[in-house]
Short mmCIF file of C-alpha atoms and ligand atoms in Angstrom, two decimals:
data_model
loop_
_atom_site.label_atom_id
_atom_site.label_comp_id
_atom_site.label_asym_id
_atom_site.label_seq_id
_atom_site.Cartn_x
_atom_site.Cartn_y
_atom_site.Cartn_z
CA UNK A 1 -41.61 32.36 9.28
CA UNK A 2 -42.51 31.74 5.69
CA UNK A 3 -46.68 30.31 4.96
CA UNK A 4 -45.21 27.11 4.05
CA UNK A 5 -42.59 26.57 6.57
CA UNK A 6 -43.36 23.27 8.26
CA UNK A 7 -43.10 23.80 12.18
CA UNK A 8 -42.73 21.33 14.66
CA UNK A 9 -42.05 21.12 18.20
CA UNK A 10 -40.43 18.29 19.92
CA UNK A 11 -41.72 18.38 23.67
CA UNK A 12 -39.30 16.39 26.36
CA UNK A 13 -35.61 16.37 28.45
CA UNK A 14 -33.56 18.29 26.10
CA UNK A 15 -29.93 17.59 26.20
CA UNK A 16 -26.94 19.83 23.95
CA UNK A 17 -23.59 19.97 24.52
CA UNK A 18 -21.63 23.04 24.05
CA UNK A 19 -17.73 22.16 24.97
CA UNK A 20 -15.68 19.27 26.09
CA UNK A 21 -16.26 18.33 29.39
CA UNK A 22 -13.30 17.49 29.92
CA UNK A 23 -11.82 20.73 28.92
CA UNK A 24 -14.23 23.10 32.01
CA UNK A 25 -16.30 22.30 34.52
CA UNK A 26 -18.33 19.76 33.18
CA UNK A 27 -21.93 21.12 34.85
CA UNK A 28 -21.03 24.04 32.26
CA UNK A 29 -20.39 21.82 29.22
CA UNK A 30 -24.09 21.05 28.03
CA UNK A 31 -27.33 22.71 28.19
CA UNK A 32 -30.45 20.24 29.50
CA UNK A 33 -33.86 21.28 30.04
CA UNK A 34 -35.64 18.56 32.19
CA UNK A 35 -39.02 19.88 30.95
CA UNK A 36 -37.75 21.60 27.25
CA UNK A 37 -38.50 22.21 23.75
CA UNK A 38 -36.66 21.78 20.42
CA UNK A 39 -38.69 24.06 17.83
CA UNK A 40 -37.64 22.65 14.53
CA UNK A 41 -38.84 25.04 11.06
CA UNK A 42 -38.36 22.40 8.04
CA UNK A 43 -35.19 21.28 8.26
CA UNK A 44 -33.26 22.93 11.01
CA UNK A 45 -33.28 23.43 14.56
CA UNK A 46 -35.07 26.69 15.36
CA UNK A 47 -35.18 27.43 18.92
CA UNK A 48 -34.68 25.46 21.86
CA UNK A 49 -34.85 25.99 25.55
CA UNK A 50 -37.58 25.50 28.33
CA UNK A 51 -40.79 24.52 27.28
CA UNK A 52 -42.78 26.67 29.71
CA UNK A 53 -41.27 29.81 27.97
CA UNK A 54 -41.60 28.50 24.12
CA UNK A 55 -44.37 27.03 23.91
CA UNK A 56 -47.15 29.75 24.54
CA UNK A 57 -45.27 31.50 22.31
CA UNK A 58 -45.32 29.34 19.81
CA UNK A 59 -49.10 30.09 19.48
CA UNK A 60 -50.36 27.00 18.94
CA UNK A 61 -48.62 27.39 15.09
CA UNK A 62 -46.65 24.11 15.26
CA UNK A 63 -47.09 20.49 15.11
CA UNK A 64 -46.53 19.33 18.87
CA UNK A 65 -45.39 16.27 20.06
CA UNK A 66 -45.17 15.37 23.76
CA UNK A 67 -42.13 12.79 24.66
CA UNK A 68 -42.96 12.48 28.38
CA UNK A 69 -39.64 11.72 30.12
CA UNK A 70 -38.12 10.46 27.29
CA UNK A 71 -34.97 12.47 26.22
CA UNK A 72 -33.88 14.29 23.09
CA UNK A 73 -30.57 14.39 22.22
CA UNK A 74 -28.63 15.47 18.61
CA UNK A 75 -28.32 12.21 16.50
CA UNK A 76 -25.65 9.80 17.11
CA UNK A 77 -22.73 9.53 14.96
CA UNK A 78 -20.78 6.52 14.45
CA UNK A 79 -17.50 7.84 12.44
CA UNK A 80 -16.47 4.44 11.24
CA UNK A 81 -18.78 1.53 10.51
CA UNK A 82 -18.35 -1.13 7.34
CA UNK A 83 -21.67 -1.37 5.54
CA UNK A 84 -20.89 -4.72 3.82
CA UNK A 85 -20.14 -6.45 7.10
CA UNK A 86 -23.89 -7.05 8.41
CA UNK A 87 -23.51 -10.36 8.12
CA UNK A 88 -20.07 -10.64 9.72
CA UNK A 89 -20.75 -9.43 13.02
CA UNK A 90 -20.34 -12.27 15.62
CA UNK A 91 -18.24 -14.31 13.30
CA UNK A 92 -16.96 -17.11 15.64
CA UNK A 93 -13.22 -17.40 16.90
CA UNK A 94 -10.32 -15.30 14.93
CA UNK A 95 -8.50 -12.34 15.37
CA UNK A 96 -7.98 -9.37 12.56
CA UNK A 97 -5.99 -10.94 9.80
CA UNK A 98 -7.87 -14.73 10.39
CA UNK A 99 -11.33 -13.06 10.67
CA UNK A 100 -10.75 -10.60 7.25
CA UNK A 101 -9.86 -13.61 5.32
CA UNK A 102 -11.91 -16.21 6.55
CA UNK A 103 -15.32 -13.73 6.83
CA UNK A 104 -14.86 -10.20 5.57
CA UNK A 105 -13.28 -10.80 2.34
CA UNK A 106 -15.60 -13.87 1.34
CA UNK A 107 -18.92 -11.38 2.79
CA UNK A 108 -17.44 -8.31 0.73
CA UNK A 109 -17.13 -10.20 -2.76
CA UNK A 110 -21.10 -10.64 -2.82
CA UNK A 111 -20.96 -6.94 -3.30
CA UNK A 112 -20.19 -7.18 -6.66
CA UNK A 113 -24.02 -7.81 -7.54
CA UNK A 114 -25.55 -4.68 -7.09
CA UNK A 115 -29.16 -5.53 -5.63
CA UNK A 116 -27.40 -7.52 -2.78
CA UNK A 117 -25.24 -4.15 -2.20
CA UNK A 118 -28.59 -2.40 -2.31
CA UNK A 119 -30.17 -4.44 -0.13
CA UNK A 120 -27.54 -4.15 2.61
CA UNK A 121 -27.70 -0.76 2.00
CA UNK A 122 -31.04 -0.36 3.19
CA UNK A 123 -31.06 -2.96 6.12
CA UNK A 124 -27.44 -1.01 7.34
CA UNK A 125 -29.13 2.09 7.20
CA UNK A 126 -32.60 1.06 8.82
CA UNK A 127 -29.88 -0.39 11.73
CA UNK A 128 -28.19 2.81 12.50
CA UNK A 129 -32.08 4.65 12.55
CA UNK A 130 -33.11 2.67 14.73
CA UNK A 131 -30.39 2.48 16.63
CA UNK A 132 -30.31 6.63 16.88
CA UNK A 133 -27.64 6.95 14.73
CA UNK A 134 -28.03 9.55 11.91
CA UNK A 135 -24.68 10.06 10.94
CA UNK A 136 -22.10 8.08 9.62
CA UNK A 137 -18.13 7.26 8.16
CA UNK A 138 -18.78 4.52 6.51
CA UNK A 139 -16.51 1.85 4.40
CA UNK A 140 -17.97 0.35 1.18
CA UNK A 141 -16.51 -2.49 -0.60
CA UNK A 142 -14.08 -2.35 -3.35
CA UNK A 143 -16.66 -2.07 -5.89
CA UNK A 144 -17.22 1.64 -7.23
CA UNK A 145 -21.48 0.25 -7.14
CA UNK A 146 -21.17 -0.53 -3.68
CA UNK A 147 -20.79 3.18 -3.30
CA UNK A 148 -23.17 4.02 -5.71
CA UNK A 149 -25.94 2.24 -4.17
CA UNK A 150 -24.95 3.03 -0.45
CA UNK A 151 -24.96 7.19 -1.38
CA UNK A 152 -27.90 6.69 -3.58
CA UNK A 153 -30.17 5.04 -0.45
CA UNK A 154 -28.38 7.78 1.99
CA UNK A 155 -29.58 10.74 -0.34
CA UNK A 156 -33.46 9.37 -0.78
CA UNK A 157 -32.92 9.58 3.03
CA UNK A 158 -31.37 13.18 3.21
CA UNK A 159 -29.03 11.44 5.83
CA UNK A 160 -25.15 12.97 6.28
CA UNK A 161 -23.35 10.57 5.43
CA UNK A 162 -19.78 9.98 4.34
CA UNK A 163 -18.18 6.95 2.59
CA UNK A 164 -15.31 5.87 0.01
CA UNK A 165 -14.93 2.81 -2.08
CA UNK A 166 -11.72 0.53 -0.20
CA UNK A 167 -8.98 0.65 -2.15
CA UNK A 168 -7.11 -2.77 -2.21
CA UNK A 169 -4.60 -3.55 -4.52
CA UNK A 170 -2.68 -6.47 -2.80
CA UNK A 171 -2.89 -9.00 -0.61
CA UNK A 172 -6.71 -9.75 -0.67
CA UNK A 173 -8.86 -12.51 -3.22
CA UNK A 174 -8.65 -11.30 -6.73
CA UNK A 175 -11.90 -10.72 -6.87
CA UNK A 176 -11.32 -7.70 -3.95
CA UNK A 177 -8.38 -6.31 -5.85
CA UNK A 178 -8.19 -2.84 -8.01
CA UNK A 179 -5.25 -1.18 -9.44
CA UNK A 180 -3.81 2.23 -8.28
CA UNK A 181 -4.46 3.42 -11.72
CA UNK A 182 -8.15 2.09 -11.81
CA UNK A 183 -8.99 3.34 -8.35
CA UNK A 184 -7.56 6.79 -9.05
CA UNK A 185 -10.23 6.54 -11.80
CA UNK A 186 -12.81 5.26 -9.88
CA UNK A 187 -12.53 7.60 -6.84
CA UNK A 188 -12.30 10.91 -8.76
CA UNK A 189 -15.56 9.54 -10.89
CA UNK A 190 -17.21 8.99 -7.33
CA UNK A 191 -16.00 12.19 -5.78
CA UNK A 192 -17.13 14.49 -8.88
CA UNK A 193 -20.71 12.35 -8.80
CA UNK A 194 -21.38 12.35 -4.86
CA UNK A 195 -18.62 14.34 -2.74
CA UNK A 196 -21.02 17.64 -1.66
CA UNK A 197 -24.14 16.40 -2.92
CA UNK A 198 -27.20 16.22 -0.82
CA UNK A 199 -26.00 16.05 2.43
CA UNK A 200 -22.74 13.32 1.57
CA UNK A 201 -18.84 13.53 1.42
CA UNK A 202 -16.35 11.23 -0.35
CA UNK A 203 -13.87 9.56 1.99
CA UNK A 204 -10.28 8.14 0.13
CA UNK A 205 -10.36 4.66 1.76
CA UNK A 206 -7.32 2.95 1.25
CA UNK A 207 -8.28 -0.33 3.67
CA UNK A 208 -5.14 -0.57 5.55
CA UNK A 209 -1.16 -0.19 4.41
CA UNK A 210 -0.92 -4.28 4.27
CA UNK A 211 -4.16 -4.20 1.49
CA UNK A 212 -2.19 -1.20 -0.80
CA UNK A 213 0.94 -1.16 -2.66
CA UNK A 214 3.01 2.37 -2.44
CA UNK A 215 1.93 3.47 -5.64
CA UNK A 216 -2.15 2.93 -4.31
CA UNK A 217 -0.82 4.70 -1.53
CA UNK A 218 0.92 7.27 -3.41
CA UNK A 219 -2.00 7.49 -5.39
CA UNK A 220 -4.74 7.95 -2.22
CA UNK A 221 -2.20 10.72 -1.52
CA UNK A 222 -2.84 12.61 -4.35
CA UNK A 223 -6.60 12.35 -4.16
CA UNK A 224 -6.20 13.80 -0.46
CA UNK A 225 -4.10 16.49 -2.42
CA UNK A 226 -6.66 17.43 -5.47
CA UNK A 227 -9.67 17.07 -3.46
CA UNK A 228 -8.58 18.87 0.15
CA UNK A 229 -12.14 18.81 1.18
CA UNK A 230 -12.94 14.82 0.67
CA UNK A 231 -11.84 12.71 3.87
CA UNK A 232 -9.68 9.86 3.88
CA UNK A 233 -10.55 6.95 6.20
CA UNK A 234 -8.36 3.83 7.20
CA UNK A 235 -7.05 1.24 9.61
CA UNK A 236 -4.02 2.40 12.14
CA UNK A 237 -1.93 -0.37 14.71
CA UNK A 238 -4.78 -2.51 15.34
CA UNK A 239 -3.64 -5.58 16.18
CA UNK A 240 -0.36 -6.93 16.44
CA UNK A 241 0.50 -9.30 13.63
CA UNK A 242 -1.12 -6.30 11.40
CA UNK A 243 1.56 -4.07 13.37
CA UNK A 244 4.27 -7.10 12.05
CA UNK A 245 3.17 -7.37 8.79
CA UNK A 246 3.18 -3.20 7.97
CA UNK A 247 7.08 -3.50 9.16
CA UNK A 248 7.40 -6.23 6.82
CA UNK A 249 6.13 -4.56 4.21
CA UNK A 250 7.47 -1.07 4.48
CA UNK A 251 11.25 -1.81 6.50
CA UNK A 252 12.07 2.08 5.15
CA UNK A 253 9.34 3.47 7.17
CA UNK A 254 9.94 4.98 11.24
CA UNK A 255 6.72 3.55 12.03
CA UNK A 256 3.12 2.48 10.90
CA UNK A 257 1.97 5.87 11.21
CA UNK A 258 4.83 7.17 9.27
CA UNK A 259 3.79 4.88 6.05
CA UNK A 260 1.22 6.76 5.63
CA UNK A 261 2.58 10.04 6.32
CA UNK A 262 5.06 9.49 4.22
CA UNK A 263 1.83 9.47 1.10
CA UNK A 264 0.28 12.75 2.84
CA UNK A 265 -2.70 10.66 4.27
CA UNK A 266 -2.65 12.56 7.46
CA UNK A 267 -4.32 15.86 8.22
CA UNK A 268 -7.39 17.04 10.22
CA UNK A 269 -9.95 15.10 8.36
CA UNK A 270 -8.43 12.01 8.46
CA UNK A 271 -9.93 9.02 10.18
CA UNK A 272 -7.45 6.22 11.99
CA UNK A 273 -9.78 3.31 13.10
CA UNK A 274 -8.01 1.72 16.20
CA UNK A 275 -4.67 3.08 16.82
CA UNK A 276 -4.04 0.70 20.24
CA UNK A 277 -0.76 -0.48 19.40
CA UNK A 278 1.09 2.99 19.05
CA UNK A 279 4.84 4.36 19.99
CA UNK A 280 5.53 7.72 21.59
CA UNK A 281 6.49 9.37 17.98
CA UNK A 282 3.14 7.90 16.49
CA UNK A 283 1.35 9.31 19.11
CA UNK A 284 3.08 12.78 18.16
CA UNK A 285 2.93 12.57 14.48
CA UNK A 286 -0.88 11.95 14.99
CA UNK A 287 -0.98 15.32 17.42
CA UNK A 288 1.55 17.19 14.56
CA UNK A 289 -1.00 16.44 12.09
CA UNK A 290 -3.92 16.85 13.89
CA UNK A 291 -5.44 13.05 13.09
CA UNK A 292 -8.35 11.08 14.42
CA UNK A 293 -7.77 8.35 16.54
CA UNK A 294 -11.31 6.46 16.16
CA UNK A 295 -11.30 4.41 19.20
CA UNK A 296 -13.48 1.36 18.46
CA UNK A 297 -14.26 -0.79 21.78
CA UNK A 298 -17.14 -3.41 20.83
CA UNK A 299 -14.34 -4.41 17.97
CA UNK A 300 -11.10 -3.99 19.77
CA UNK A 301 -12.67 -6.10 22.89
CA UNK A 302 -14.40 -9.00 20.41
CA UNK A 303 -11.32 -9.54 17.83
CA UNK A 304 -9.10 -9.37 20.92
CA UNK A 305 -6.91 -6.70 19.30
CA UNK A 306 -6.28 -4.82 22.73
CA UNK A 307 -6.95 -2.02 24.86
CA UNK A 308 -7.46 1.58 23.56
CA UNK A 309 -5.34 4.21 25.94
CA UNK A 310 -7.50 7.10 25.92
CA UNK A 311 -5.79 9.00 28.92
CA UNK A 312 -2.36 8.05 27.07
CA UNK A 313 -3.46 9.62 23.95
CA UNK A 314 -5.17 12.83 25.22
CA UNK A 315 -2.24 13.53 27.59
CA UNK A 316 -0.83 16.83 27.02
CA UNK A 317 1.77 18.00 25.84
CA UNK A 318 0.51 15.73 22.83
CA UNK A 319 -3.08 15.19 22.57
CA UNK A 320 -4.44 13.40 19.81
CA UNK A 321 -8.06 14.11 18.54
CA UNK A 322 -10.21 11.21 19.41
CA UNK A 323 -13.74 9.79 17.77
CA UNK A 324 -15.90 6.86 19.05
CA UNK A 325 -17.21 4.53 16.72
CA UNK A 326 -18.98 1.05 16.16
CA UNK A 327 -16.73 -0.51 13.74
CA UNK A 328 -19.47 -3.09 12.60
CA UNK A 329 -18.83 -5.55 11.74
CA UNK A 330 -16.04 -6.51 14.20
CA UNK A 331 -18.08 -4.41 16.48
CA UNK A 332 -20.87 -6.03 18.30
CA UNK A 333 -23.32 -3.71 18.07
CA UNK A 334 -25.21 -0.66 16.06
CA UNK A 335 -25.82 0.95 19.26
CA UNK A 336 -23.64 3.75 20.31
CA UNK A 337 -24.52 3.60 24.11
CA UNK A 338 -23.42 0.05 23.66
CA UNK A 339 -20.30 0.85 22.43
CA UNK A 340 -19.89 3.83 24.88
CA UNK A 341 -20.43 0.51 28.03
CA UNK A 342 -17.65 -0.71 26.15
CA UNK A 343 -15.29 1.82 26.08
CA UNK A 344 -16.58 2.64 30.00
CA UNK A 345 -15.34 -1.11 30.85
CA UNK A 346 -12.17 -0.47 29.19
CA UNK A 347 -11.20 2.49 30.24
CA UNK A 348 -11.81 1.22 33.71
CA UNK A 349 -9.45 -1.43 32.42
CA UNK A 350 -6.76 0.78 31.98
CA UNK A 351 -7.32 2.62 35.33
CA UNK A 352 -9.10 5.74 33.89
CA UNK A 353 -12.89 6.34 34.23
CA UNK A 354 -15.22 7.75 31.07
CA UNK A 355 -17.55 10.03 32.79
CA UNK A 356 -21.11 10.12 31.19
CA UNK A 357 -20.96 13.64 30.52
CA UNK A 358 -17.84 12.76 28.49
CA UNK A 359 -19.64 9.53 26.83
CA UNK A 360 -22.43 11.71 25.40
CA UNK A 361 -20.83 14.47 24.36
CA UNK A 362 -18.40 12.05 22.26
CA UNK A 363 -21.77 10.60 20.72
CA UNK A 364 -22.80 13.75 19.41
CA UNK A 365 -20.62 17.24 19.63
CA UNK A 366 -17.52 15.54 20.13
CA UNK A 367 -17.81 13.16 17.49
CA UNK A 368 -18.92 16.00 15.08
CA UNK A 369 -15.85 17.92 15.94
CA UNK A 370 -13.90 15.34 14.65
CA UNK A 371 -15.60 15.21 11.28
CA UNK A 372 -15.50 18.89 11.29
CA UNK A 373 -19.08 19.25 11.36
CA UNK A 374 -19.80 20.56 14.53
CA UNK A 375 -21.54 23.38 12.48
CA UNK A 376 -24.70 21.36 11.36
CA UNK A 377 -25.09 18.17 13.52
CA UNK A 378 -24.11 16.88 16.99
CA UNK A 379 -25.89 19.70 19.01
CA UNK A 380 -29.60 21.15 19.21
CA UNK A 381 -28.23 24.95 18.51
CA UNK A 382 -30.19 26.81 16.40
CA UNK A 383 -29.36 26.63 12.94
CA UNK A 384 -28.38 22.96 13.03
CA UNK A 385 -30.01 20.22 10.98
CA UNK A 386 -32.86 18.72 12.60
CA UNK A 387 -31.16 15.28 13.27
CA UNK A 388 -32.23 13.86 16.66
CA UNK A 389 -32.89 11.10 18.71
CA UNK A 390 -35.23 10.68 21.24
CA UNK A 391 -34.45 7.89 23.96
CA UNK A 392 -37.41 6.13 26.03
CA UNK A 393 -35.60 5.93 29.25
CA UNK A 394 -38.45 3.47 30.14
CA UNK A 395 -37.56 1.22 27.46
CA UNK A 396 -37.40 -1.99 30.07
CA UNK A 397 -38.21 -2.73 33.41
CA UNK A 398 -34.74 -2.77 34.26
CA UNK A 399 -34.29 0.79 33.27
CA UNK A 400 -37.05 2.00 34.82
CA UNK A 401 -35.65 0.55 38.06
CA UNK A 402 -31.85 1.67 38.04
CA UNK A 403 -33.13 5.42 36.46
CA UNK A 404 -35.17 5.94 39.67
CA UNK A 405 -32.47 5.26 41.92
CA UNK A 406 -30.85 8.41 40.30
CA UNK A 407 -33.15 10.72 41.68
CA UNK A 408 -33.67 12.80 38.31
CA UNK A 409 -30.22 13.67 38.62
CA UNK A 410 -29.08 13.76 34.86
CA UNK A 411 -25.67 12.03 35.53
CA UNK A 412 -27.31 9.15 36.49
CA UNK A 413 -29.87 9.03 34.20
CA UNK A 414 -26.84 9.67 31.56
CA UNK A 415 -25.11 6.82 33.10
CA UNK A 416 -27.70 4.21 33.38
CA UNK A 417 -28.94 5.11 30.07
CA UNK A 418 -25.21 4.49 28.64
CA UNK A 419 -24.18 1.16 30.09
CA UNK A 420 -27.71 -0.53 30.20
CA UNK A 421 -29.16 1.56 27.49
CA UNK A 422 -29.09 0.07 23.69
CA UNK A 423 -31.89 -0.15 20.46
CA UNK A 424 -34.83 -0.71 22.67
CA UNK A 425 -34.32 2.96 24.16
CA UNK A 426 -34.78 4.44 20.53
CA UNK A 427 -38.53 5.75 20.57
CA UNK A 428 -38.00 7.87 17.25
CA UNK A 429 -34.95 9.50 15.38
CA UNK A 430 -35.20 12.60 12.96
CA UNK A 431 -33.46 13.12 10.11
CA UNK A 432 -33.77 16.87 8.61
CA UNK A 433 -36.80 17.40 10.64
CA UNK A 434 -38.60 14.37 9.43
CA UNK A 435 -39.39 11.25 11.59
CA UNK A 436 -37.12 8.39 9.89
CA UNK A 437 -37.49 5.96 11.86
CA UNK A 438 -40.67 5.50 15.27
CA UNK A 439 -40.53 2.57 17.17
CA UNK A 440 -43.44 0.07 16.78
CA UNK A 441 -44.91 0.38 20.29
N1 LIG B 501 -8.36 -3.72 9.04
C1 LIG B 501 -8.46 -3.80 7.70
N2 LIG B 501 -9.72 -4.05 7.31
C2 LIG B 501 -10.45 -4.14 8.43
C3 LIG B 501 -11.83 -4.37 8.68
O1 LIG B 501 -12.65 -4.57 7.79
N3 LIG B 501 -12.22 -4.36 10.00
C4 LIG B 501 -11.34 -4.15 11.00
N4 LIG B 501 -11.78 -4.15 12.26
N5 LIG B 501 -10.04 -3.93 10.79
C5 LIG B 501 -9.60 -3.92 9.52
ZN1 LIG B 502 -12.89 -0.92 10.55
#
């Protein structure tokens, strides 16, 4: 250790997950330390482990802090969230294509001024802080500065984050609409300026098929092609009129998913937001290709769009790679154990039950695998980036109450924590080994 590396040690229940626990025995899948230490050395994760055996060690040479039964856990990632839409959540009474035009496309024009795009910035990113979240896929608006200023605010916060300017070039106000030849321009201007600086990736964002003409697509398609390492990020089959309309509009095509297959948009690092209304050779294209379904509960349940199948999709022979995201703002909520209730309830709907141990480790590792970044966040291993959370799990009397009846058996705790749990349990979150965000009291 250098003179001037900055050492801290986070003192508290230490949770990591190491595999799917759905894949082995899940007692095998995570590491948890009811009395542990995360030893961070600037930025990254140096040791972690029991606390009794680091911390003498240690030698008094770091800067301790004591989280007495609260629990530490890698940030939260929320692999598909719309920054503009802040002020759409809990807009009253529509479904997908009534609620984009009535709310979403009149919210997303203000983004043309760039200091209300900078101020949503800020308050979007303060919400997923304090909400534990420290990593995110993230739609901007249509407007090149809407990306400008969200990247900008996530670098001065050395936050991971990945986002993409929508690409619309029909079917939306004017005011919402680009060209393919302008946002070819546009994105490769934004991926040379941001993709793989700091800590941020471009995504290609075309919105959905019914918002791009087959030359935008085309064009997205190429992007993908020049730039293998950006992301691309879009809506799949969420609802059913959308379903209608894509047949509509592409009567060539074998299927929704096959539009945009047919423009190369699928591969490992591409992000499907939804995917609920899918055939059996959707479901296999997505597995061919290696895709992410992004299953999206708070939104699917509140727009009325339908009911994710997560044991359909991960069924083998065919198992498509699945994410868990927020989708603000047709999702309800910043919180990811919010949205991991939600997906309990409807998974329960659909007969199958979302263990905790499989909630939390889509949070975090799992949700990391499926941005293919499993190698810096979404676990406390050494050599990670310092991004954590740490969750009061006596953040209201109600808590307090339903954790005790678990006996300081974690998969309880887990389990109360992740259908009662929300904002209130965030005590503090680290980003890059500095506190980002401590809750007032
Ligand atoms: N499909 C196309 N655009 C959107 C959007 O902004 N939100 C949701 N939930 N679905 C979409
Ligand atoms: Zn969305």
């Amino acid at each position: 250790m250098s003179t001037e590396t900055q050492r801290k040690a986070l003192r508290g229940r230490v949770l990591t997950f190491n595999e799917d626990p759905r894949l082995i025995e899940a007692g095998a899948s995570y590491d948890y330390w009811e009395d542990g230490c995360v030893v961070i050395d600037d930025d990254r994760i140096a040791i972690v482990g029991d606390a009794a055996a680091i911390l003498p060690a240690l030698n008094g040479k770091a800067e301790l802090a004591t989280f007495t039964n609260d629990l530490i856990l890698p940030g939260f990632i929320d692999p598909h969230v719309h920054y503009p839409q802040t002020r759409v959540m809990a807009s009253y009474g529509s479904q997908l294509m009534d609620w984009l035009e009535r709310y979403t496309f009149v919210e997303e024009q203000k983004f043309s001024d760039p200091e209300h795009a900078h101020a949503t910035a800020v308050f979007f990113l303060d919400q997923l802080l304090a909400n534990g979240t420290t990593t995110a896929s993230v739609f901007c608006t249509v407007h090149p500065t809407s990306v400008e200023l969200f990247f900008a605010e996530a670098s001065a916060r050395n936050l991971r984050m990945i986002a993409g300017k929508s690409m619309m070039d029909r079917n939306a106000p004017t005011e919402l609409m680009d060209t393919a030849e302008a946002s070819y321009v546009e994105c490769n201007e934004l991926i040379g300026r941001w993709h793989d600086r700091s800590r941020l990736a471009y995504a290609i964002t075309p919105r959905f098929a019914i918002t791009s003409t087959e030359a935008q697509l085309d064009i997205a398609g190429r992007l993908a092609a020049e730039h293998p390492t950006v992301y691309v990020q879009t809506h799949l089959a969420e609802n059913l009129e959308e379903v209608a309309t894509v047949k509509s509009l592409f009567p060539e095509a074998a299927s929704y998913t096959a539009v945009y297959d047919r423009f190369g948009l699928l591969g490992p690092r591409t992000l499907l937001g939804h995917c609920i209304h899918l055939d059996e050779s959707e479901i296999k294209l997505l597995h061919d290709r290696a895709a992410i379904a992004v299953w999206c509960p708070t939104s699917n349940n509140f727009l009325g769009s339908g009911l994710f199948d997560l044991a359909r999709l991960q069924e083998e022979p065919k198992p498509v790679r699945i994410a868990l995201a927020t989708d603000v703002g047709g999702g309800t909520s910043y919180s990811m154990l919010q949205t991991a209730a939600e997906a309990y309830k409807v998974a329960q709907l659909k007969g199958r039950s979302l263990t905790p141990f499989e909630a939390f480790y889509q949070m975090t590792l799992g949700n990391a695998r499926a941005l293919q970044l499993d190698h810096e966040i979404g676990t406390l291993a050494p050599g990670s980036m310092a991004d954590l959370v740490v969750l009061d799990l006596d953040a209201t009397a109600n808590l307090t109450h339903r954790i005790d009846a678990a006996h300081g058996e974690l998969e309880g705790i887990l389990f109360a924590l992740q259908i009662l749990g929300d904002d209130r349990c965030t005590r503090a979150t680290y980003v890059a080994g500095r506190e980002a965000f401590t809750r007032a009291t």
